[in-house]
mmCIF file of C-alpha atoms in Angstrom:
data_model
loop_
_atom_site.group_PDB
_atom_site.id
_atom_site.type_symbol
_atom_site.label_atom_id
_atom_site.label_comp_id
_atom_site.label_asym_id
_atom_site.label_seq_id
_atom_site.Cartn_x
_atom_site.Cartn_y
_atom_site.Cartn_z
ATOM 1 C CA MET A 1 129.377 -76.316 125.642
ATOM 2 C CA PRO A 2 131.402 -78.508 123.250
ATOM 3 C CA ALA A 3 129.609 -79.626 120.087
ATOM 4 C CA GLU A 4 129.589 -83.283 121.106
ATOM 5 C CA ALA A 5 127.755 -82.440 124.344
ATOM 6 C CA ARG A 6 124.963 -80.432 122.733
ATOM 7 C CA PRO A 7 121.471 -81.911 123.011
ATOM 8 C CA LYS A 8 119.093 -82.412 120.115
ATOM 9 C CA VAL A 9 116.696 -79.482 120.189
ATOM 10 C CA GLU A 10 113.168 -79.421 118.796
ATOM 11 C CA TYR A 11 112.053 -75.781 118.897
ATOM 12 C CA ALA A 12 113.588 -72.303 118.789
ATOM 13 C CA ILE A 13 112.750 -68.929 120.319
ATOM 14 C CA PHE A 14 114.148 -65.641 119.047
ATOM 15 C CA ASP A 15 114.626 -62.228 120.593
ATOM 16 C CA LEU A 16 114.074 -59.302 118.225
ATOM 17 C CA ASP A 17 116.039 -56.126 118.911
ATOM 18 C CA GLY A 18 119.725 -56.428 118.103
ATOM 19 C CA LEU A 19 119.281 -60.112 117.258
ATOM 20 C CA LEU A 20 116.998 -60.284 114.216
ATOM 21 C CA GLY A 21 116.802 -56.561 113.445
ATOM 22 C CA ASP A 22 119.363 -53.789 113.906
ATOM 23 C CA SER A 23 117.091 -51.638 116.057
ATOM 24 C CA GLU A 24 119.616 -51.352 118.895
ATOM 25 C CA SER A 25 121.724 -48.946 116.835
ATOM 26 C CA ILE A 26 118.628 -46.773 116.404
ATOM 27 C CA LEU A 27 118.044 -46.831 120.155
ATOM 28 C CA SER A 28 121.620 -45.675 120.765
ATOM 29 C CA TYR A 29 121.435 -42.944 118.124
ATOM 30 C CA THR A 30 118.144 -41.442 119.266
ATOM 31 C CA THR A 31 118.989 -41.706 122.959
ATOM 32 C CA ASN A 32 122.365 -40.031 122.577
ATOM 33 C CA THR A 33 120.974 -37.337 120.296
ATOM 34 C CA ILE A 34 118.753 -36.212 123.168
ATOM 35 C CA LEU A 35 121.279 -36.764 125.964
ATOM 36 C CA SER A 36 123.979 -34.823 124.119
ATOM 37 C CA ARG A 37 122.021 -31.607 124.669
ATOM 38 C CA TYR A 38 122.624 -32.090 128.386
ATOM 39 C CA GLY A 39 126.263 -33.111 128.095
ATOM 40 C CA HIS A 40 125.613 -36.828 128.541
ATOM 41 C CA ARG A 41 126.044 -40.024 126.562
ATOM 42 C CA MET A 42 124.710 -43.552 127.001
ATOM 43 C CA THR A 43 127.812 -45.743 127.080
ATOM 44 C CA TRP A 44 127.722 -49.463 126.385
ATOM 45 C CA GLU A 45 128.193 -50.068 130.090
ATOM 46 C CA ILE A 46 124.962 -48.192 130.780
ATOM 47 C CA LYS A 47 123.182 -49.663 127.778
ATOM 48 C CA SER A 48 124.004 -53.209 128.863
ATOM 49 C CA GLY A 49 121.922 -52.667 131.996
ATOM 50 C CA LEU A 50 118.794 -51.559 130.173
ATOM 51 C CA MET A 51 118.826 -54.115 127.356
ATOM 52 C CA GLY A 52 115.937 -56.530 127.617
ATOM 53 C CA LYS A 53 113.854 -54.203 129.787
ATOM 54 C CA THR A 54 110.576 -52.729 128.606
ATOM 55 C CA GLN A 55 110.501 -49.052 127.701
ATOM 56 C CA ARG A 56 109.760 -47.278 130.983
ATOM 57 C CA PRO A 57 111.880 -49.433 133.323
ATOM 58 C CA ALA A 58 114.743 -49.113 130.824
ATOM 59 C CA THR A 59 114.396 -45.329 130.774
ATOM 60 C CA GLU A 60 114.217 -45.159 134.557
ATOM 61 C CA TYR A 61 117.468 -47.115 134.671
ATOM 62 C CA LEU A 62 119.011 -44.756 132.107
ATOM 63 C CA PHE A 63 117.976 -41.658 134.060
ATOM 64 C CA SER A 64 119.409 -43.095 137.286
ATOM 65 C CA HIS A 65 122.871 -42.509 135.795
ATOM 66 C CA PHE A 66 122.179 -38.826 135.159
ATOM 67 C CA PRO A 67 120.616 -37.339 138.327
ATOM 68 C CA ASP A 68 121.308 -33.800 137.119
ATOM 69 C CA LEU A 69 118.565 -34.240 134.507
ATOM 70 C CA GLU A 70 116.005 -33.697 137.260
ATOM 71 C CA GLY A 71 114.186 -30.451 136.618
ATOM 72 C CA LYS A 72 115.528 -30.296 133.062
ATOM 73 C CA LEU A 73 114.037 -33.337 131.361
ATOM 74 C CA THR A 74 111.360 -35.750 132.549
ATOM 75 C CA ILE A 75 111.083 -39.381 131.548
ATOM 76 C CA ASP A 76 107.802 -38.658 129.774
ATOM 77 C CA GLU A 77 109.356 -35.791 127.795
ATOM 78 C CA PHE A 78 112.328 -37.954 126.877
ATOM 79 C CA LEU A 79 110.160 -40.863 125.745
ATOM 80 C CA LYS A 80 107.857 -38.637 123.691
ATOM 81 C CA GLU A 81 110.761 -37.098 121.782
ATOM 82 C CA ARG A 82 112.678 -40.335 121.354
ATOM 83 C CA ASN A 83 109.621 -42.289 120.224
ATOM 84 C CA GLU A 84 108.873 -39.661 117.591
ATOM 85 C CA MET A 85 112.454 -39.901 116.312
ATOM 86 C CA GLN A 86 112.407 -43.681 116.342
ATOM 87 C CA GLU A 87 109.106 -44.082 114.548
ATOM 88 C CA ALA A 88 110.508 -43.119 111.148
ATOM 89 C CA LEU A 89 113.782 -44.969 111.686
ATOM 90 C CA PHE A 90 112.157 -48.220 112.832
ATOM 91 C CA ARG A 91 110.409 -48.467 109.456
ATOM 92 C CA LYS A 92 113.856 -48.912 107.898
ATOM 93 C CA VAL A 93 115.402 -51.402 110.342
ATOM 94 C CA SER A 94 117.827 -53.726 108.579
ATOM 95 C CA PRO A 95 117.967 -57.447 109.377
ATOM 96 C CA MET A 96 121.033 -58.612 111.262
ATOM 97 C CA LYS A 97 123.578 -60.760 109.454
ATOM 98 C CA GLY A 98 122.256 -64.298 108.992
ATOM 99 C CA ALA A 99 118.845 -63.529 110.505
ATOM 100 C CA VAL A 100 116.668 -64.022 107.421
ATOM 101 C CA SER A 101 118.424 -67.234 106.386
ATOM 102 C CA LEU A 102 118.229 -68.749 109.869
ATOM 103 C CA VAL A 103 114.589 -67.906 110.565
ATOM 104 C CA THR A 104 113.329 -68.919 107.127
ATOM 105 C CA GLY A 105 115.542 -72.007 107.089
ATOM 106 C CA LEU A 106 114.195 -73.305 110.390
ATOM 107 C CA TYR A 107 110.642 -72.459 109.368
ATOM 108 C CA GLN A 108 110.949 -74.275 106.049
ATOM 109 C CA ALA A 109 112.489 -77.274 107.822
ATOM 110 C CA GLY A 110 109.373 -77.516 110.003
ATOM 111 C CA VAL A 111 111.075 -76.456 113.237
ATOM 112 C CA PRO A 112 108.544 -74.703 115.531
ATOM 113 C CA ILE A 113 109.735 -71.125 116.156
ATOM 114 C CA ALA A 114 108.464 -68.244 118.290
ATOM 115 C CA LEU A 115 109.385 -64.608 118.919
ATOM 116 C CA ALA A 116 109.844 -63.223 122.449
ATOM 117 C CA THR A 117 110.535 -59.487 122.633
ATOM 118 C CA GLY A 118 110.367 -56.667 125.148
ATOM 119 C CA SER A 119 109.032 -54.389 122.393
ATOM 120 C CA ASN A 120 105.383 -53.403 122.525
ATOM 121 C CA ASN A 121 103.005 -54.338 119.721
ATOM 122 C CA TYR A 122 103.141 -50.916 118.062
ATOM 123 C CA ASN A 123 106.931 -50.817 117.833
ATOM 124 C CA LEU A 124 107.027 -54.457 116.773
ATOM 125 C CA ALA A 125 104.878 -53.614 113.758
ATOM 126 C CA LEU A 126 107.105 -50.657 112.865
ATOM 127 C CA LYS A 127 110.247 -52.789 113.015
ATOM 128 C CA THR A 128 108.939 -55.795 111.109
ATOM 129 C CA SER A 129 106.285 -54.798 108.552
ATOM 130 C CA HIS A 130 108.908 -54.068 105.864
ATOM 131 C CA LEU A 131 110.624 -57.445 106.404
ATOM 132 C CA PRO A 132 107.834 -59.871 105.449
ATOM 133 C CA ASP A 133 110.096 -62.694 104.274
ATOM 134 C CA MET A 134 111.398 -63.145 107.799
ATOM 135 C CA PHE A 135 108.472 -62.227 109.995
ATOM 136 C CA LYS A 136 105.785 -64.123 108.084
ATOM 137 C CA CYS A 137 107.443 -67.146 109.702
ATOM 138 C CA PHE A 138 106.046 -66.075 113.088
ATOM 139 C CA PRO A 139 102.238 -66.454 113.319
ATOM 140 C CA PRO A 140 100.627 -63.914 115.696
ATOM 141 C CA THR A 141 99.923 -66.669 118.222
ATOM 142 C CA ARG A 142 103.651 -67.361 118.431
ATOM 143 C CA ILE A 143 104.736 -63.779 119.118
ATOM 144 C CA LEU A 144 105.168 -62.632 122.727
ATOM 145 C CA THR A 145 105.635 -58.904 123.404
ATOM 146 C CA ALA A 146 105.563 -56.436 126.283
ATOM 147 C CA ASP A 147 101.797 -56.219 125.688
ATOM 148 C CA SER A 148 101.122 -59.954 125.821
ATOM 149 C CA PRO A 149 98.761 -60.938 128.660
ATOM 150 C CA GLU A 150 100.666 -64.219 128.996
ATOM 151 C CA VAL A 151 103.519 -62.279 130.641
ATOM 152 C CA ALA A 152 102.521 -60.404 133.797
ATOM 153 C CA PRO A 153 103.671 -56.782 134.244
ATOM 154 C CA GLY A 154 107.072 -56.653 135.886
ATOM 155 C CA ARG A 155 107.892 -60.216 134.792
ATOM 156 C CA GLY A 156 109.994 -59.413 131.732
ATOM 157 C CA LYS A 157 113.595 -60.425 131.112
ATOM 158 C CA PRO A 158 115.805 -61.421 132.982
ATOM 159 C CA LEU A 159 112.938 -63.481 134.442
ATOM 160 C CA PRO A 160 112.101 -66.587 132.396
ATOM 161 C CA ASP A 161 108.373 -65.952 131.947
ATOM 162 C CA ILE A 162 108.388 -64.697 128.343
ATOM 163 C CA PHE A 163 110.437 -67.637 127.069
ATOM 164 C CA LEU A 164 108.261 -70.114 128.919
ATOM 165 C CA ALA A 165 105.166 -68.439 127.461
ATOM 166 C CA ALA A 166 106.748 -68.608 124.002
ATOM 167 C CA ALA A 167 107.411 -72.331 124.444
ATOM 168 C CA ARG A 168 103.806 -72.863 125.541
ATOM 169 C CA SER A 169 102.665 -71.034 122.387
ATOM 170 C CA LEU A 170 104.420 -73.828 120.484
ATOM 171 C CA GLY A 171 102.419 -76.438 122.371
ATOM 172 C CA ARG A 172 105.209 -77.346 124.781
ATOM 173 C CA ASP A 173 104.374 -78.294 128.360
ATOM 174 C CA VAL A 174 107.147 -76.401 130.147
ATOM 175 C CA GLY A 175 105.377 -75.405 133.353
ATOM 176 C CA THR A 176 105.694 -71.905 134.797
ATOM 177 C CA ALA A 177 108.366 -69.815 136.479
ATOM 178 C CA ASP A 178 107.147 -71.135 139.836
ATOM 179 C CA GLU A 179 106.317 -74.740 138.997
ATOM 180 C CA CYS A 180 108.284 -77.240 136.953
ATOM 181 C CA THR A 181 108.112 -81.029 137.054
ATOM 182 C CA PRO A 182 111.018 -83.217 135.896
ATOM 183 C CA GLU A 183 109.105 -83.906 132.681
ATOM 184 C CA GLN A 184 108.591 -80.190 132.095
ATOM 185 C CA ALA A 185 112.277 -79.518 132.755
ATOM 186 C CA ALA A 186 113.146 -82.087 130.093
ATOM 187 C CA GLU A 187 110.807 -80.313 127.677
ATOM 188 C CA ARG A 188 112.566 -77.015 128.378
ATOM 189 C CA ARG A 189 115.925 -78.547 127.485
ATOM 190 C CA LYS A 190 114.562 -79.312 124.014
ATOM 191 C CA GLY A 191 114.361 -75.576 123.313
ATOM 192 C CA ILE A 192 117.014 -73.210 121.995
ATOM 193 C CA VAL A 193 116.944 -69.456 122.623
ATOM 194 C CA PHE A 194 118.730 -66.861 120.486
ATOM 195 C CA GLU A 195 119.608 -63.641 122.331
ATOM 196 C CA ASP A 196 121.919 -60.646 122.068
ATOM 197 C CA ALA A 197 121.387 -59.068 125.505
ATOM 198 C CA VAL A 198 122.628 -60.230 128.897
ATOM 199 C CA PRO A 199 119.163 -59.996 130.551
ATOM 200 C CA GLY A 200 117.828 -62.145 127.722
ATOM 201 C CA VAL A 201 120.590 -64.693 128.215
ATOM 202 C CA ASN A 202 119.772 -64.723 131.928
ATOM 203 C CA ALA A 203 116.093 -65.259 131.125
ATOM 204 C CA GLY A 204 116.806 -68.132 128.760
ATOM 205 C CA VAL A 205 119.121 -69.814 131.246
ATOM 206 C CA ALA A 206 116.536 -69.345 134.015
ATOM 207 C CA ALA A 207 113.982 -70.964 131.702
ATOM 208 C CA GLY A 208 116.204 -74.038 131.514
ATOM 209 C CA MET A 209 116.754 -73.734 127.773
ATOM 210 C CA ASN A 210 119.878 -73.784 125.613
ATOM 211 C CA VAL A 211 120.946 -70.200 124.951
ATOM 212 C CA ILE A 212 122.861 -68.994 121.913
ATOM 213 C CA TRP A 213 124.325 -65.579 122.729
ATOM 214 C CA VAL A 214 125.091 -63.230 119.826
ATOM 215 C CA PRO A 215 126.388 -60.078 121.554
ATOM 216 C CA ASP A 216 127.520 -56.821 120.035
ATOM 217 C CA PRO A 217 131.338 -56.745 120.194
ATOM 218 C CA GLU A 218 131.244 -53.717 122.498
ATOM 219 C CA LEU A 219 128.895 -55.515 124.884
ATOM 220 C CA ARG A 220 131.073 -58.612 124.840
ATOM 221 C CA ALA A 221 134.149 -56.494 125.609
ATOM 222 C CA LEU A 222 132.639 -55.400 128.938
ATOM 223 C CA ALA A 223 133.040 -58.924 130.370
ATOM 224 C CA PRO A 224 134.993 -61.028 127.862
ATOM 225 C CA ASP A 225 135.430 -63.957 130.251
ATOM 226 C CA ASN A 226 131.762 -64.231 131.278
ATOM 227 C CA ASP A 227 129.378 -66.341 129.209
ATOM 228 C CA TYR A 228 126.434 -65.817 131.616
ATOM 229 C CA GLY A 229 125.522 -69.469 131.247
ATOM 230 C CA ALA A 230 125.090 -69.392 127.472
ATOM 231 C CA ALA A 231 125.646 -72.710 125.741
ATOM 232 C CA GLN A 232 127.337 -71.035 122.785
ATOM 233 C CA ILE A 233 128.579 -67.552 121.835
ATOM 234 C CA LEU A 234 128.529 -66.421 118.203
ATOM 235 C CA ASN A 235 129.714 -63.292 116.427
ATOM 236 C CA SER A 236 126.689 -63.406 114.120
ATOM 237 C CA LEU A 237 123.759 -65.690 113.413
ATOM 238 C CA ASP A 238 125.310 -67.057 110.239
ATOM 239 C CA GLU A 239 127.892 -68.845 112.399
ATOM 240 C CA PHE A 240 125.158 -71.091 113.828
ATOM 241 C CA LYS A 241 125.689 -74.735 112.912
ATOM 242 C CA SER A 242 122.201 -76.195 113.114
ATOM 243 C CA GLU A 243 123.467 -79.752 112.586
ATOM 244 C CA GLU A 244 125.332 -79.566 115.902
ATOM 245 C CA TRP A 245 121.942 -79.239 117.616
ATOM 246 C CA GLY A 246 120.221 -82.024 115.711
ATOM 247 C CA LEU A 247 118.499 -79.687 113.255
ATOM 248 C CA ALA A 248 118.415 -79.649 109.467
ATOM 249 C CA PRO A 249 121.299 -77.816 107.769
ATOM 250 C CA ILE A 250 120.725 -74.107 107.142
ATOM 251 C CA HIS A 251 122.016 -72.419 104.000
ATOM 252 C CA PHE A 252 123.140 -68.875 104.767
ATOM 253 C CA GLU A 253 123.069 -66.415 101.904
ATOM 254 C CA LYS A 254 126.385 -64.664 101.319
ATOM 255 C CA VAL A 255 126.134 -60.919 101.911
#
């Protein structure tokens, strides 16, 4: 979408993993550490299909690529070992480039913001408690997770439910996944979604919002000509020009 065609947005919704915090690299490391014992590796092609899914559906998808694991390693055994490995590493997750400046800048400018993640509440706390400057900007009522009752089981990304629930947490009348009036559709178009994963982009587009896609270069290389309906593609969050969307200028700290 060219800059001159971009609408004026009024609220923003952020994904977490791989977008605000570098937890995706931890997922890859721990997953491949376990798989390597069985002669396997999670490639980016495989990983792209599980991004955005909650833990068990993502692991079921992962295991579907390695049928010879049957009888050697169960999903429960895999998750137990990986979760134990991840617990210590999640406490040290680094913010992604531009994340702190963008989140705090929007918050300080009075732009309503919400968090919409497929992580459960426990992992969310592990990944964010050491980054208070950024995550204090998201009140608990504006955080949607895999445990949130506002999102029914099985209705995670790429379905739009979590982004619609996040918008409602900001007081926006955006309807539901099944019902949307013209007025509610207009309210959806006032929102901007920041995502790194294709299922998340699909969910934001399905929600009728403006999606900013910030993919890992290896993910982008899988389909370099496909934007999946995103309004804009960035290499990192510090490339975001808030003024082009009718928002206050954001000052990004040089790293």
